[in-house]
Amino acid sequence: MAFQLPFDFMREPARAQRPRAAAAPLPGFENESIRYFDAPALSRPLEMPQSVRAGALAGMLVAAVIGGVILFQYFDAIVNAPAREQAALEENLARAVPVEVPAIMSFMTMSDEEVMGALNASGATLYERVAPGTSEDGSFEVIKLPEGVTVADAGAMYVTGIDNLGAADAVRLLNGAWDLTVNHTNGSLVRVRYADFTSLSVQEAVQGAINAAGLGECAIDDSGVDESGNTYAAGVVESEGNVYNWRVSALPLSEMYDISGVPETASYVGIKLTSA
């Protein structure tokens, strides 16, 4: 005999079978079997509030200004900066700066204090690279700065390194300057060095330095090119009963400093006096 379970008990309660109340029709719609959302809010114009629009416009203006500044600086660095550098270089080279080396012959018999007193009395702007009495070997070094270059400017450029300067700044610092070293520890040594931007060759630079140092009337006992590549001339000079050895040398400035853009004819010159 087959046994059948009464599945009627699994049916939904009677309350679930009650007919649902029909939804109230929305205005303008006749189909009561479909429910519609209130659509008028979606049909309004999509406009930002006035305050939001003002803020967005201000942000766009700021972004445009910043972008314009960055773009200008980029093109200025690429296009205009090299032209300005070249113009400044030509201006510094065009300055008529005579070679005025100090009276090194008189320094041979002076004390360090007397040498510094004479330099200060000249009115030149001086940069003490090694002050008197501060070095172990007894020497001191002082640089006469060109007109228009302050001690602060020179200090910053020397700290940077001449090799790291642009051509315009390097010429501004070197053209019209000289570097003096004095040592009275064992005998006397006085040496002055400078950059020559007017001579067209190292030979011309050597002759110009001989004349500037007051050695033009001295006989040249030795000359040529030494093992370091310096073109030189040397001899003996007598002053106030004292006899000194002198040597003038020069080499291309490009062999002394790695400065791109400096004229190839520029020379680095040295004049040295020592006790005989």
GROMACS .gro file of C-alpha atoms in nm:
model
  276
    1MET     CA    1   0.000   0.000   0.000
    2ALA     CA    2   0.150   0.327  -0.109
    3PHE     CA    3   0.210   0.585   0.164
    4GLN     CA    4   0.169   0.949   0.070
    5LEU     CA    5   0.273   1.239   0.286
    6PRO     CA    6   0.031   1.520   0.319
    7PHE     CA    7   0.222   1.806   0.161
    8ASP     CA    8  -0.056   2.050   0.216
    9PHE     CA    9   0.106   2.162   0.540
   10MET     CA   10   0.402   2.316   0.341
   11ARG     CA   11   0.188   2.563   0.162
   12GLU     CA   12   0.211   2.931   0.254
   13PRO     CA   13  -0.020   3.051   0.523
   14ALA     CA   14  -0.344   3.183   0.420
   15ARG     CA   15  -0.231   3.538   0.487
   16ALA     CA   16   0.033   3.509   0.210
   17GLN     CA   17  -0.240   3.426  -0.037
   18ARG     CA   18  -0.433   3.739   0.029
   19PRO     CA   19  -0.457   3.963  -0.271
   20ARG     CA   20  -0.226   4.267  -0.256
   21ALA     CA   21  -0.372   4.608  -0.262
   22ALA     CA   22  -0.314   4.779  -0.591
   23ALA     CA   23  -0.059   5.062  -0.581
   24ALA     CA   24  -0.204   5.401  -0.626
   25PRO     CA   25  -0.144   5.512  -0.980
   26LEU     CA   26   0.095   5.801  -1.030
   27PRO     CA   27  -0.041   6.113  -1.187
   28GLY     CA   28  -0.020   6.096  -1.564
   29PHE     CA   29   0.010   5.719  -1.584
   30GLU     CA   30  -0.281   5.488  -1.653
   31ASN     CA   31  -0.102   5.153  -1.626
   32GLU     CA   32  -0.159   5.048  -1.266
   33SER     CA   33   0.064   4.737  -1.294
   34ILE     CA   34   0.384   4.945  -1.332
   35ARG     CA   35   0.534   5.162  -1.061
   36TYR     CA   36   0.726   5.471  -1.170
   37PHE     CA   37   0.973   5.684  -0.976
   38ASP     CA   38   0.919   6.054  -0.944
   39ALA     CA   39   1.112   6.171  -1.255
   40PRO     CA   40   1.078   6.553  -1.248
   41ALA     CA   41   1.394   6.585  -1.033
   42LEU     CA   42   1.597   6.413  -1.309
   43SER     CA   43   1.474   6.649  -1.575
   44ARG     CA   44   1.618   6.960  -1.405
   45PRO     CA   45   1.925   7.130  -1.568
   46LEU     CA   46   2.262   6.991  -1.443
   47GLU     CA   47   2.414   7.311  -1.308
   48MET     CA   48   2.677   7.345  -1.031
   49PRO     CA   49   2.602   7.578  -0.747
   50GLN     CA   50   2.743   7.927  -0.787
   51SER     CA   51   2.996   7.882  -0.504
   52VAL     CA   52   3.124   7.555  -0.656
   53ARG     CA   53   3.158   7.715  -0.999
   54ALA     CA   54   3.353   8.007  -0.854
   55GLY     CA   55   3.591   7.773  -0.670
   56ALA     CA   56   3.646   7.559  -0.981
   57LEU     CA   57   3.713   7.868  -1.193
   58ALA     CA   58   3.963   7.999  -0.937
   59GLY     CA   59   4.141   7.663  -0.933
   60MET     CA   60   4.162   7.659  -1.312
   61LEU     CA   61   4.307   8.011  -1.316
   62VAL     CA   62   4.571   7.921  -1.056
   63ALA     CA   63   4.666   7.607  -1.248
   64ALA     CA   64   4.690   7.807  -1.571
   65VAL     CA   65   4.916   8.066  -1.408
   66ILE     CA   66   5.143   7.803  -1.255
   67GLY     CA   67   5.163   7.616  -1.584
   68GLY     CA   68   5.243   7.936  -1.770
   69VAL     CA   69   5.522   8.025  -1.527
   70ILE     CA   70   5.676   7.678  -1.552
   71LEU     CA   71   5.654   7.686  -1.931
   72PHE     CA   72   5.811   8.034  -1.944
   73GLN     CA   73   6.096   7.931  -1.713
   74TYR     CA   74   6.161   7.620  -1.922
   75PHE     CA   75   6.181   7.808  -2.251
   76ASP     CA   76   6.376   8.090  -2.087
   77ALA     CA   77   6.636   7.842  -1.960
   78ILE     CA   78   6.658   7.668  -2.297
   79VAL     CA   79   6.645   7.965  -2.533
   80ASN     CA   80   6.729   8.289  -2.350
   81ALA     CA   81   6.978   8.184  -2.080
   82PRO     CA   82   7.260   8.091  -2.323
   83ALA     CA   83   7.214   8.422  -2.504
   84ARG     CA   84   7.233   8.616  -2.177
   85GLU     CA   85   7.544   8.421  -2.074
   86GLN     CA   86   7.713   8.502  -2.405
   87ALA     CA   87   7.621   8.869  -2.378
   88ALA     CA   88   7.759   8.887  -2.023
   89LEU     CA   89   8.078   8.712  -2.133
   90GLU     CA   90   8.132   8.956  -2.419
   91GLU     CA   91   8.065   9.250  -2.187
   92ASN     CA   92   8.323   9.128  -1.933
   93LEU     CA   93   8.579   9.063  -2.206
   94ALA     CA   94   8.521   9.408  -2.354
   95ARG     CA   95   8.620   9.582  -2.031
   96ALA     CA   96   8.946   9.769  -2.084
   97VAL     CA   97   9.147   9.630  -1.794
   98PRO     CA   98   9.520   9.713  -1.805
   99VAL     CA   99   9.767   9.471  -1.654
  100GLU     CA  100   9.870   9.647  -1.333
  101VAL     CA  101  10.087   9.409  -1.136
  102PRO     CA  102  10.203   9.531  -0.793
  103ALA     CA  103  10.553   9.664  -0.728
  104ILE     CA  104  10.688   9.320  -0.646
  105MET     CA  105  11.051   9.438  -0.658
  106SER     CA  106  10.994   9.656  -0.352
  107PHE     CA  107  10.817   9.374  -0.168
  108MET     CA  108  11.138   9.171  -0.160
  109THR     CA  109  11.281   9.379   0.127
  110MET     CA  110  10.951   9.450   0.308
  111SER     CA  111  10.806   9.261   0.601
  112ASP     CA  112  10.466   9.097   0.566
  113GLU     CA  113  10.305   9.382   0.755
  114GLU     CA  114  10.470   9.641   0.530
  115VAL     CA  115  10.355   9.457   0.218
  116MET     CA  116   9.996   9.448   0.342
  117GLY     CA  117  10.018   9.813   0.442
  118ALA     CA  118  10.132   9.909   0.093
  119LEU     CA  119   9.853   9.703  -0.066
  120ASN     CA  120   9.586   9.854   0.156
  121ALA     CA  121   9.717  10.204   0.086
  122SER     CA  122   9.667  10.144  -0.286
  123GLY     CA  123   9.289  10.147  -0.238
  124ALA     CA  124   9.243   9.814  -0.416
  125THR     CA  125   8.977   9.568  -0.301
  126LEU     CA  126   9.169   9.279  -0.147
  127TYR     CA  127   9.067   8.924  -0.069
  128GLU     CA  128   9.299   8.757   0.182
  129ARG     CA  129   9.311   8.396   0.077
  130VAL     CA  130   9.583   8.312   0.331
  131ALA     CA  131   9.631   8.583   0.592
  132PRO     CA  132   9.985   8.671   0.708
  133GLY     CA  133  10.105   8.455   0.997
  134THR     CA  134   9.851   8.177   0.946
  135SER     CA  135  10.034   7.929   0.720
  136GLU     CA  136  10.286   7.669   0.831
  137ASP     CA  137  10.543   7.764   0.567
  138GLY     CA  138  10.529   8.133   0.655
  139SER     CA  139  10.377   8.251   0.326
  140PHE     CA  140  10.062   8.453   0.275
  141GLU     CA  141   9.838   8.502  -0.028
  142VAL     CA  142   9.621   8.798  -0.118
  143ILE     CA  143   9.412   8.859  -0.429
  144LYS     CA  144   9.342   9.199  -0.577
  145LEU     CA  145   8.984   9.192  -0.705
  146PRO     CA  146   8.860   9.356  -1.025
  147GLU     CA  147   8.649   9.668  -1.007
  148GLY     CA  148   8.287   9.587  -0.929
  149VAL     CA  149   8.361   9.253  -0.759
  150THR     CA  150   8.306   9.256  -0.382
  151VAL     CA  151   8.485   9.042  -0.127
  152ALA     CA  152   8.159   8.856  -0.062
  153ASP     CA  153   8.111   8.788  -0.434
  154ALA     CA  154   8.469   8.669  -0.471
  155GLY     CA  155   8.446   8.448  -0.164
  156ALA     CA  156   8.133   8.277  -0.297
  157MET     CA  157   8.290   8.220  -0.638
  158TYR     CA  158   8.615   8.085  -0.495
  159VAL     CA  159   8.419   7.848  -0.272
  160THR     CA  160   8.225   7.730  -0.578
  161GLY     CA  161   8.550   7.679  -0.768
  162ILE     CA  162   8.659   7.866  -1.077
  163ASP     CA  163   8.625   7.549  -1.285
  164ASN     CA  164   8.257   7.532  -1.184
  165LEU     CA  165   8.174   7.890  -1.283
  166GLY     CA  166   8.014   7.991  -1.609
  167ALA     CA  167   8.240   8.166  -1.858
  168ALA     CA  168   8.086   8.509  -1.785
  169ASP     CA  169   8.140   8.483  -1.407
  170ALA     CA  170   8.489   8.337  -1.448
  171VAL     CA  171   8.598   8.624  -1.673
  172ARG     CA  172   8.434   8.876  -1.439
  173LEU     CA  173   8.638   8.734  -1.150
  174LEU     CA  174   8.970   8.695  -1.334
  175ASN     CA  175   8.984   8.990  -1.572
  176GLY     CA  176   9.174   9.263  -1.390
  177ALA     CA  177   9.263   9.052  -1.085
  178TRP     CA  178   9.600   8.928  -0.967
  179ASP     CA  179   9.703   8.676  -0.704
  180LEU     CA  180  10.007   8.766  -0.489
  181THR     CA  181  10.208   8.520  -0.279
  182VAL     CA  182  10.484   8.640  -0.045
  183ASN     CA  183  10.724   8.430   0.163
  184HIS     CA  184  11.014   8.569   0.366
  185THR     CA  185  11.094   8.251   0.560
  186ASN     CA  186  11.408   8.136   0.376
  187GLY     CA  187  11.526   8.432   0.175
  188SER     CA  188  11.250   8.610  -0.011
  189LEU     CA  189  10.999   8.493  -0.269
  190VAL     CA  190  10.736   8.712  -0.430
  191ARG     CA  191  10.509   8.576  -0.701
  192VAL     CA  192  10.213   8.729  -0.881
  193ARG     CA  193   9.979   8.545  -1.116
  194TYR     CA  194   9.693   8.667  -1.333
  195ALA     CA  195   9.482   8.588  -1.639
  196ASP     CA  196   9.562   8.774  -1.961
  197PHE     CA  197   9.265   8.813  -2.197
  198THR     CA  198   9.422   9.069  -2.433
  199SER     CA  199   9.738   8.899  -2.559
  200LEU     CA  200   9.689   8.682  -2.865
  201SER     CA  201   9.953   8.422  -2.775
  202VAL     CA  202  10.147   8.296  -2.474
  203GLN     CA  203  10.465   8.451  -2.617
  204GLU     CA  204  10.293   8.789  -2.629
  205ALA     CA  205  10.162   8.735  -2.276
  206VAL     CA  206  10.515   8.663  -2.150
  207GLN     CA  207  10.654   8.980  -2.306
  208GLY     CA  208  10.366   9.185  -2.169
  209ALA     CA  209  10.431   9.051  -1.819
  210ILE     CA  210  10.804   9.131  -1.844
  211ASN     CA  211  10.719   9.490  -1.926
  212ALA     CA  212  10.448   9.515  -1.658
  213ALA     CA  213  10.691   9.396  -1.390
  214GLY     CA  214  10.955   9.651  -1.487
  215LEU     CA  215  11.189   9.387  -1.626
  216GLY     CA  216  11.190   9.510  -1.983
  217GLU     CA  217  11.552   9.632  -1.963
  218CYS     CA  218  11.681   9.306  -1.817
  219ALA     CA  219  11.874   9.054  -2.022
  220ILE     CA  220  11.699   8.722  -2.081
  221ASP     CA  221  11.937   8.447  -1.978
  222ASP     CA  222  11.705   8.154  -2.042
  223SER     CA  223  11.381   8.097  -2.231
  224GLY     CA  224  11.178   7.823  -2.392
  225VAL     CA  225  10.911   7.575  -2.286
  226ASP     CA  226  10.952   7.383  -1.961
  227GLU     CA  227  10.844   7.027  -1.875
  228SER     CA  228  10.501   7.155  -1.760
  229GLY     CA  229  10.428   7.326  -2.090
  230ASN     CA  230  10.495   7.680  -1.969
  231THR     CA  231  10.648   7.924  -2.216
  232TYR     CA  232  10.899   8.118  -2.007
  233ALA     CA  233  11.181   8.371  -1.994
  234ALA     CA  234  11.425   8.412  -1.704
  235GLY     CA  235  11.715   8.625  -1.593
  236VAL     CA  236  11.876   8.822  -1.313
  237VAL     CA  237  11.791   9.172  -1.193
  238GLU     CA  238  11.965   9.405  -0.948
  239SER     CA  239  11.771   9.649  -0.731
  240GLU     CA  240  11.906   9.871  -0.452
  241GLY     CA  241  12.218   9.663  -0.418
  242ASN     CA  242  12.027   9.333  -0.409
  243VAL     CA  243  12.033   9.069  -0.680
  244TYR     CA  244  11.724   8.864  -0.759
  245ASN     CA  245  11.636   8.585  -0.997
  246TRP     CA  246  11.328   8.651  -1.205
  247ARG     CA  247  11.112   8.422  -1.414
  248VAL     CA  248  10.806   8.499  -1.622
  249SER     CA  249  10.594   8.217  -1.762
  250ALA     CA  250  10.260   8.169  -1.933
  251LEU     CA  251  10.041   7.889  -2.058
  252PRO     CA  252   9.694   7.878  -2.216
  253LEU     CA  253   9.425   7.955  -1.960
  254SER     CA  254   9.239   7.643  -2.073
  255GLU     CA  255   9.522   7.432  -1.927
  256MET     CA  256   9.481   7.598  -1.591
  257TYR     CA  257   9.100   7.610  -1.569
  258ASP     CA  258   8.835   7.405  -1.744
  259ILE     CA  259   8.600   7.690  -1.837
  260SER     CA  260   8.387   7.640  -2.147
  261GLY     CA  261   8.345   7.950  -2.364
  262VAL     CA  262   8.658   8.143  -2.262
  263PRO     CA  263   8.864   8.266  -2.561
  264GLU     CA  264   9.131   8.018  -2.667
  265THR     CA  265   9.390   8.297  -2.679
  266ALA     CA  266   9.356   8.374  -2.305
  267SER     CA  267   9.670   8.300  -2.102
  268TYR     CA  268   9.756   8.238  -1.739
  269VAL     CA  269  10.071   8.431  -1.646
  270GLY     CA  270  10.312   8.405  -1.355
  271ILE     CA  271  10.591   8.644  -1.248
  272LYS     CA  272  10.833   8.527  -0.979
  273LEU     CA  273  11.121   8.693  -0.796
  274THR     CA  274  11.350   8.503  -0.561
  275SER     CA  275  11.661   8.590  -0.366
  276ALA     CA  276  11.972   8.508  -0.567
   0.00000   0.00000   0.00000
